[in-house]
CSV table of C-alpha atoms in Angstrom, one decimal:
chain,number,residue,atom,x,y,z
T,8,UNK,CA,-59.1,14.4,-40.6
T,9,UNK,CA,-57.4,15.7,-37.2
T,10,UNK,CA,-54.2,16.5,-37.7
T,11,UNK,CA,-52.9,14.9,-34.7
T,12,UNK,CA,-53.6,11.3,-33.2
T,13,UNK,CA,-53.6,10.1,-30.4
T,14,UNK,CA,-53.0,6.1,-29.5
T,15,UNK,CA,-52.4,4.2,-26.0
T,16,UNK,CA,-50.3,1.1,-26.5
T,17,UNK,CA,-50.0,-0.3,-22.9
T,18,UNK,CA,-48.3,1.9,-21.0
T,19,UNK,CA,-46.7,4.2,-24.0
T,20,UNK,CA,-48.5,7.1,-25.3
T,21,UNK,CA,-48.3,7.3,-29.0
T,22,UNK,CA,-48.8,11.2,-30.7
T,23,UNK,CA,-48.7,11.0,-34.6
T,24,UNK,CA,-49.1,14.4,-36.2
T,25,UNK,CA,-50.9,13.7,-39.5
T,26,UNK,CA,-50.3,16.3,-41.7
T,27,UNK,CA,-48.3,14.0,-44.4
T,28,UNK,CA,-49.6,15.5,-47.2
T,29,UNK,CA,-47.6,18.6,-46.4
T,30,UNK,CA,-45.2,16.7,-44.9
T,31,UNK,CA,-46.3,17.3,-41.3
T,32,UNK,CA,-45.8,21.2,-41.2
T,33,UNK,CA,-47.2,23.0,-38.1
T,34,UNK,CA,-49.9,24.8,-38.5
T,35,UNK,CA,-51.4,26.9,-35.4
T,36,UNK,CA,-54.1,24.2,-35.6
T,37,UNK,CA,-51.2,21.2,-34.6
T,38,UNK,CA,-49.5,22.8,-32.2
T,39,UNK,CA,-52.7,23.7,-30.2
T,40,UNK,CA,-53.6,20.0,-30.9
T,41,UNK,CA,-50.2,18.1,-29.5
T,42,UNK,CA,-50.6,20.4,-26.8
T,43,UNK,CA,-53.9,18.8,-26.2
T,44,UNK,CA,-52.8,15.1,-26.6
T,45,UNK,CA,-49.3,15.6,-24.1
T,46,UNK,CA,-52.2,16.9,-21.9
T,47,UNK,CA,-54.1,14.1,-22.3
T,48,UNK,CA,-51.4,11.7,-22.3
T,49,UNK,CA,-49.8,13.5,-18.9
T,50,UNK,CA,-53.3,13.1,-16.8
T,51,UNK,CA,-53.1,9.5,-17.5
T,52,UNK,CA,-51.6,7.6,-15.0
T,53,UNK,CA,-51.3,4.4,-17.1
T,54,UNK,CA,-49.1,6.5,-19.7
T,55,UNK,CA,-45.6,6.1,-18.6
T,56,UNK,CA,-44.1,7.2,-21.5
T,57,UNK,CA,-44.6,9.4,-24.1
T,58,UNK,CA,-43.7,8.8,-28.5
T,59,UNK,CA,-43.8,11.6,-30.8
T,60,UNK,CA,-44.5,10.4,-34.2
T,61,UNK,CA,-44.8,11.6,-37.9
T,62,UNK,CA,-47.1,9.9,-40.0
T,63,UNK,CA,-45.8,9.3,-43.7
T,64,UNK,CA,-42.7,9.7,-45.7
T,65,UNK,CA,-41.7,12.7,-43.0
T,66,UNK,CA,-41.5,13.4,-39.6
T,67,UNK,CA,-41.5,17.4,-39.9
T,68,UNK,CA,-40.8,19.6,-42.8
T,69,UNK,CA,-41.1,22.6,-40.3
T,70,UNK,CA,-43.7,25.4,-40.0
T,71,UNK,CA,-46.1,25.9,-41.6
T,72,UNK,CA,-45.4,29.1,-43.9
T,73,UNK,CA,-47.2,28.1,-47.2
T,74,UNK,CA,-49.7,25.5,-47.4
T,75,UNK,CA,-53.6,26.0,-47.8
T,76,UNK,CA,-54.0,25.4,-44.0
T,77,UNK,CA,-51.9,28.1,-42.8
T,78,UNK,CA,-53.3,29.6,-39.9
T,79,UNK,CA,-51.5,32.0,-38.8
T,80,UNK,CA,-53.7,35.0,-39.0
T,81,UNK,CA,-55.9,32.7,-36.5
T,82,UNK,CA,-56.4,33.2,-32.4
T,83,UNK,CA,-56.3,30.3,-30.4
T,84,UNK,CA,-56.8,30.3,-26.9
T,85,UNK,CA,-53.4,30.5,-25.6
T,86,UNK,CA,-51.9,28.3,-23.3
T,87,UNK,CA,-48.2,29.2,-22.8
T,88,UNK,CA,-47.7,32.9,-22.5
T,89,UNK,CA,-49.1,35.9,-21.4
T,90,UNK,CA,-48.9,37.8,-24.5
T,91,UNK,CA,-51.8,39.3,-25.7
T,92,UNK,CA,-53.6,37.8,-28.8
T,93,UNK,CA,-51.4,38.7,-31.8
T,94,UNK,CA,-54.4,38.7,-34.3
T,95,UNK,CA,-54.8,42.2,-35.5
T,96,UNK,CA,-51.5,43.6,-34.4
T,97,UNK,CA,-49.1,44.7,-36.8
T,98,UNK,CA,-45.5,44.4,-37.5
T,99,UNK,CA,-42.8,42.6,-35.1
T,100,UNK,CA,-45.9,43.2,-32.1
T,101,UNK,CA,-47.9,40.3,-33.9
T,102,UNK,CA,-45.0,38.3,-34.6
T,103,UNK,CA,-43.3,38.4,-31.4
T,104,UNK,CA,-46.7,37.8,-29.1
T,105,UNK,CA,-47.6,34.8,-31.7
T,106,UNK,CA,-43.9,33.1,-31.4
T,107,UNK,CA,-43.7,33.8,-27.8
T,108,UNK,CA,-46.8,31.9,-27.7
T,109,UNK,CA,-46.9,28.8,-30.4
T,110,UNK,CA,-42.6,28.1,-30.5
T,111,UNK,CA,-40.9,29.5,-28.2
T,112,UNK,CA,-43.7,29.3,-25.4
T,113,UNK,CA,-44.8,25.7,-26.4
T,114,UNK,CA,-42.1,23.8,-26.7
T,115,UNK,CA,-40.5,25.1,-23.0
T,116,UNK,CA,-43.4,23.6,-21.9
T,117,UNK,CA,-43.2,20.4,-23.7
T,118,UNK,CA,-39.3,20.6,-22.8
T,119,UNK,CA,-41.0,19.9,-18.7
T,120,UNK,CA,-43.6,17.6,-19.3
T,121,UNK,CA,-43.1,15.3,-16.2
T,122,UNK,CA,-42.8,11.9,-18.5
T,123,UNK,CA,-40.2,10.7,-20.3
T,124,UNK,CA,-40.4,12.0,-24.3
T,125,UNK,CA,-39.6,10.0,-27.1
T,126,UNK,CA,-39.2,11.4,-31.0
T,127,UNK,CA,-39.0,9.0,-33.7
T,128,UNK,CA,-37.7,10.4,-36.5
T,129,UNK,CA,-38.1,9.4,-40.1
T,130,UNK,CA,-37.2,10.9,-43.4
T,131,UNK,CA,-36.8,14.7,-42.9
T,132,UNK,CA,-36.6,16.8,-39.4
T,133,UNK,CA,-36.4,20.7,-40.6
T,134,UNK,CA,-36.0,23.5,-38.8
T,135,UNK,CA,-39.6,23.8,-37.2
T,136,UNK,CA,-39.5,19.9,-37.0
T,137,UNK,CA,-36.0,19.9,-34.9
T,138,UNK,CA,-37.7,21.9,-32.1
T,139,UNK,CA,-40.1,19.0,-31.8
T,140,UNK,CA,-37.6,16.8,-31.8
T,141,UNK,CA,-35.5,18.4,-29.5
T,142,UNK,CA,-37.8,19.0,-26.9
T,143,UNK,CA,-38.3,15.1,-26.2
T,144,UNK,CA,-35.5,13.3,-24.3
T,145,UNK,CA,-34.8,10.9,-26.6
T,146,UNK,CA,-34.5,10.9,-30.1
T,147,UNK,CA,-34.5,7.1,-32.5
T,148,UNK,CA,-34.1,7.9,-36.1
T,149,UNK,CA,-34.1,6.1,-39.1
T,150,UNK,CA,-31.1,5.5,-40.9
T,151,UNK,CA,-32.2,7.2,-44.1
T,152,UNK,CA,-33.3,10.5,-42.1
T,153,UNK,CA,-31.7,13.6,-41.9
T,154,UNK,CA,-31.7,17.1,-39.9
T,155,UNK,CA,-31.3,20.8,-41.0
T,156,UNK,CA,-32.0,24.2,-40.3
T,157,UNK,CA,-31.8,26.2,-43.5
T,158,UNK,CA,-33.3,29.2,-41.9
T,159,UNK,CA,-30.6,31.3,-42.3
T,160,UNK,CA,-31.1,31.5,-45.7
T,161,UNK,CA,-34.1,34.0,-45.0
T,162,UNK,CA,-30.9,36.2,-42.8
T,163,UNK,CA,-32.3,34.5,-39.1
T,164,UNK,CA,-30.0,32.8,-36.7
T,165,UNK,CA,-31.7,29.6,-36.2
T,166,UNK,CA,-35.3,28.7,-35.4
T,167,UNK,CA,-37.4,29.9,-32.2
T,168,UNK,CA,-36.2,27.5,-30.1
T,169,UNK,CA,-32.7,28.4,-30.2
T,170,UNK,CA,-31.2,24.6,-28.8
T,171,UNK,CA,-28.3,24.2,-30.9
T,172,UNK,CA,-25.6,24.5,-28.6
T,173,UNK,CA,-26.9,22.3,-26.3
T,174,UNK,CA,-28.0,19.5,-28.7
T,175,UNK,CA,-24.5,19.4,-30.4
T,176,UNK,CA,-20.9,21.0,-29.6
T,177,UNK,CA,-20.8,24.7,-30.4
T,178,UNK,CA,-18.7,24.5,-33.7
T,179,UNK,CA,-20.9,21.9,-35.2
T,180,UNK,CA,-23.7,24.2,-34.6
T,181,UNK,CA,-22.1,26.7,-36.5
T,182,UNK,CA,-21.5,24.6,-39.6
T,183,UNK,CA,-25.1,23.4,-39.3
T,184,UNK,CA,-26.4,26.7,-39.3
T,185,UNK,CA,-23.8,27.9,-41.7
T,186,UNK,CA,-23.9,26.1,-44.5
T,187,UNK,CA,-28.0,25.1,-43.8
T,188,UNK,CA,-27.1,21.5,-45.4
T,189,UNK,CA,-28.5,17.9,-44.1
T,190,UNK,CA,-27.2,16.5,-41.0
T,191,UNK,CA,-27.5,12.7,-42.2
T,192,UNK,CA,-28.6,10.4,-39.4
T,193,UNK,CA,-25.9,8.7,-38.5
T,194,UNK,CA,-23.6,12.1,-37.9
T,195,UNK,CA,-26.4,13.1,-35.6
T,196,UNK,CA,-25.6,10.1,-33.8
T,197,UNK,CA,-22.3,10.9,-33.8
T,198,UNK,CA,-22.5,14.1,-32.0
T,199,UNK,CA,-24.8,12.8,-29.3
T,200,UNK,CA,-27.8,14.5,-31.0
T,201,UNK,CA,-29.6,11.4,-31.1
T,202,UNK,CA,-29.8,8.8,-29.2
T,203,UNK,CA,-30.3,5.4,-31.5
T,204,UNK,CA,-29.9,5.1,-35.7
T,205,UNK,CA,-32.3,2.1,-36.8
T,206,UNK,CA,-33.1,0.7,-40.2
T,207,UNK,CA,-36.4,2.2,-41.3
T,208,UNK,CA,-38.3,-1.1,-41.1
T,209,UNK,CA,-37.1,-1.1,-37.3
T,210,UNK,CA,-37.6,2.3,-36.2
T,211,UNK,CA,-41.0,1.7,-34.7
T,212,UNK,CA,-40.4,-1.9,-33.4
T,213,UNK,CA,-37.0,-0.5,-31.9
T,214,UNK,CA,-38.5,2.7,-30.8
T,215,UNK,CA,-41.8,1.5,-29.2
T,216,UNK,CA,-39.1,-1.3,-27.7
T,217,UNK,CA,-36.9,1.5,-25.9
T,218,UNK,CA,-40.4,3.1,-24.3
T,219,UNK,CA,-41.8,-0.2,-22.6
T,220,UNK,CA,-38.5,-0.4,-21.1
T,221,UNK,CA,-38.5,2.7,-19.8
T,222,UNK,CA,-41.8,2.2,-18.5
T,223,UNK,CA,-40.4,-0.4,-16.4
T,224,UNK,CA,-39.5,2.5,-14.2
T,225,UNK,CA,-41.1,4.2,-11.3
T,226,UNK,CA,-43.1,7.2,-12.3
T,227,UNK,CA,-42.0,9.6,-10.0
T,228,UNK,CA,-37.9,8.4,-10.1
T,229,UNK,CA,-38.6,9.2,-14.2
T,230,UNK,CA,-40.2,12.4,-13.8
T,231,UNK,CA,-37.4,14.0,-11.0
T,232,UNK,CA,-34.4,12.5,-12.9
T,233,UNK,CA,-35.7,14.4,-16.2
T,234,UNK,CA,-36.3,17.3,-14.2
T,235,UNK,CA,-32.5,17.1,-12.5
T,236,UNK,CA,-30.8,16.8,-16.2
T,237,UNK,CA,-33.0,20.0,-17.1
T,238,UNK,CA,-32.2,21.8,-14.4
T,239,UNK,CA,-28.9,21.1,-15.2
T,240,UNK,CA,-29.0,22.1,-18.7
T,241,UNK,CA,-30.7,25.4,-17.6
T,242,UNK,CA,-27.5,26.2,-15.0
T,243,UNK,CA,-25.8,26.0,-18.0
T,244,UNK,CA,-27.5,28.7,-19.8
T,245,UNK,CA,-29.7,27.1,-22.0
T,246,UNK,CA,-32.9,28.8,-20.7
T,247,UNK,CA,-31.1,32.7,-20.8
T,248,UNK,CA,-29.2,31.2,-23.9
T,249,UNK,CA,-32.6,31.0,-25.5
T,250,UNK,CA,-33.9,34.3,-24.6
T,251,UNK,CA,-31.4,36.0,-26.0
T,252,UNK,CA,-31.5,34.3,-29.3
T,253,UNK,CA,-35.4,35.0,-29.3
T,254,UNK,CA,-34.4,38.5,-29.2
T,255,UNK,CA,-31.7,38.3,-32.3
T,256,UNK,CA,-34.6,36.1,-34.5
T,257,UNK,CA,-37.0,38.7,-34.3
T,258,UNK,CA,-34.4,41.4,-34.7
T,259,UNK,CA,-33.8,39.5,-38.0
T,260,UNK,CA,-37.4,39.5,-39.0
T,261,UNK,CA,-37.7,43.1,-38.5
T,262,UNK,CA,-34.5,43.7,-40.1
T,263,UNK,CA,-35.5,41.6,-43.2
T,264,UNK,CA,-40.0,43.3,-43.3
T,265,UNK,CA,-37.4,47.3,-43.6
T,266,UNK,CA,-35.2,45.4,-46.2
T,267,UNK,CA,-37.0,43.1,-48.4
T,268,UNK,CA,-39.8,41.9,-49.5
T,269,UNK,CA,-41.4,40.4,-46.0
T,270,UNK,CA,-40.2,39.3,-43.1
T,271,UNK,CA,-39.3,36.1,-44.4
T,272,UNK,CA,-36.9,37.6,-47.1
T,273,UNK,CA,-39.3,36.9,-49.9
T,274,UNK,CA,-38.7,33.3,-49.5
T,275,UNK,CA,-41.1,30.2,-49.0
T,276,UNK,CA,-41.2,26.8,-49.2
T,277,UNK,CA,-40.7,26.3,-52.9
T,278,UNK,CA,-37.8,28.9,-53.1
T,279,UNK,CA,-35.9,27.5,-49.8
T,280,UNK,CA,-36.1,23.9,-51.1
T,281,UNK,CA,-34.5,25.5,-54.3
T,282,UNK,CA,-31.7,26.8,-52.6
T,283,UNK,CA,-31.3,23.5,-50.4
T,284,UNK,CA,-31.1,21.4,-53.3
T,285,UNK,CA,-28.7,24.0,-55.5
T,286,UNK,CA,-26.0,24.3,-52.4
């Protein structure tokens, strides 16, 4: 089964990661794959538009750090850096090259492709699964989904992809990486992190609805106005705001492999969901 499909409907692009038994996590394997279908998806000139989809109960559950299929001892032939491989590198030299690489690297160059980027979000959109999200330029979500980045419970500032600030206003940031707790949908509406709350029976019909209009559109007046509001959003720091919050993440990583038990703070899936559902 790939774990990533890829569907034309007219002139909308529909990419489905299929992972739901493990509620979409990213594996290496996915990322490399959506990289492949946003490729595919960008060289066609009938695509207009572009939907990022979860198939299932979830739209992304995060990375990847402790299902069967976790690849992350695996080399890829990489596509958005110029680190070297990290395979067979130790400590925060195999870390760093593989983050700069599969999050950081990746989803800046997701953040630029030249279509317009739907997400449609349903049930849960965690940590690993908000950089996806984040990336696209629009985001529908279901009325029953929810947000959250519960990765400072492992002593790290926020995921790779350090948007935060620029997805909400500074001191709801805080609280949201704070306290780690859900951001229900329709609060994410409220602070202009998404664009459209729909019942769940809807969100498709409503979200495939919003693309075809947008399709309507010239190509090339789409692809420059994206590219003037991020420009705009990058003369506002967000580019240099993210580099320097790649540097404090892997600071906490290296902090956490000389003070606990890994560089994860001993915790994992079952342990963080634990904690989630205790606070």
């Amino acid at each position: 089964m790939t774990v990533v499909r890829y569907e034309r409907r007219g002139p909308v692009a529909v990419v489905t990661m299929n992972r739901p038994e493990y509620r979409n996590a990213q594996n290496s394997a996915m990322t490399y794959a959506l990289d492949e279908a946003f490729y595919r998806a960008v060289a066609d000139d009938e695509v207009k538009v572009i939907v990022l989809a979860g198939e299932g109960k979830h739209f992304s559950a995060g990375h990847d750090i402790g299902s069967p299929e976790r690849d992350a001892h695996v080399s890829f032939d990489r596509k958005a850096s110029l680190w070297w491989d990290h395979v067979g590198k130790e400590g925060a030299e195999s870390r760093f090259a593989r983050e700069s690489e599969v999050y950081l690297g990746m989803c800046r160059r997701w953040r630029e492709i030249p279509k317009p980027t739907i997400a449609m979000v349903q049930g849960a959109c965690i940590a690993g699964g908000l950089m996806l999200a984040w990336v696209c330029d629009l985001i529908v979500a279901a009325d029953d989904s929810f947000f959250a980045d519960p990765v400072v419970r492992m002593g790290i500032p926020g995921v790779e992809y350090f948007a935060h600030p620029w997805m909400m206003p500074p001191r709801v940031a805080k609280e949201f990486l704070f306290t780690g707790g859900r951001m229900p949908a329709w609060r994410a509406y409220e602070v202009g992190m998404v664009n459209r709350v729909v019942p769940p029976a809807e969100l498709e019909t409503e979200t495939l609805a919003l693309a075809e209009r947008i399709a309507t559109m010239p190509r090339m007046g789409l692809a420059l106005t994206k590219k003037a509001v991020n420009q705009a959003e990058d003369l506002q720091g967000m580019h240099a705001g993210m580099d320097s919050v790649f540097g404090l993440h892997h600071l906490a990583h290296a902090h956490n492999a000389e003070t606990s038990a890994d560089s994860l703070a001993g915790m994992d899936p079952k342990s963080m969901k634990a904690a989630a559902d205790g606070s």
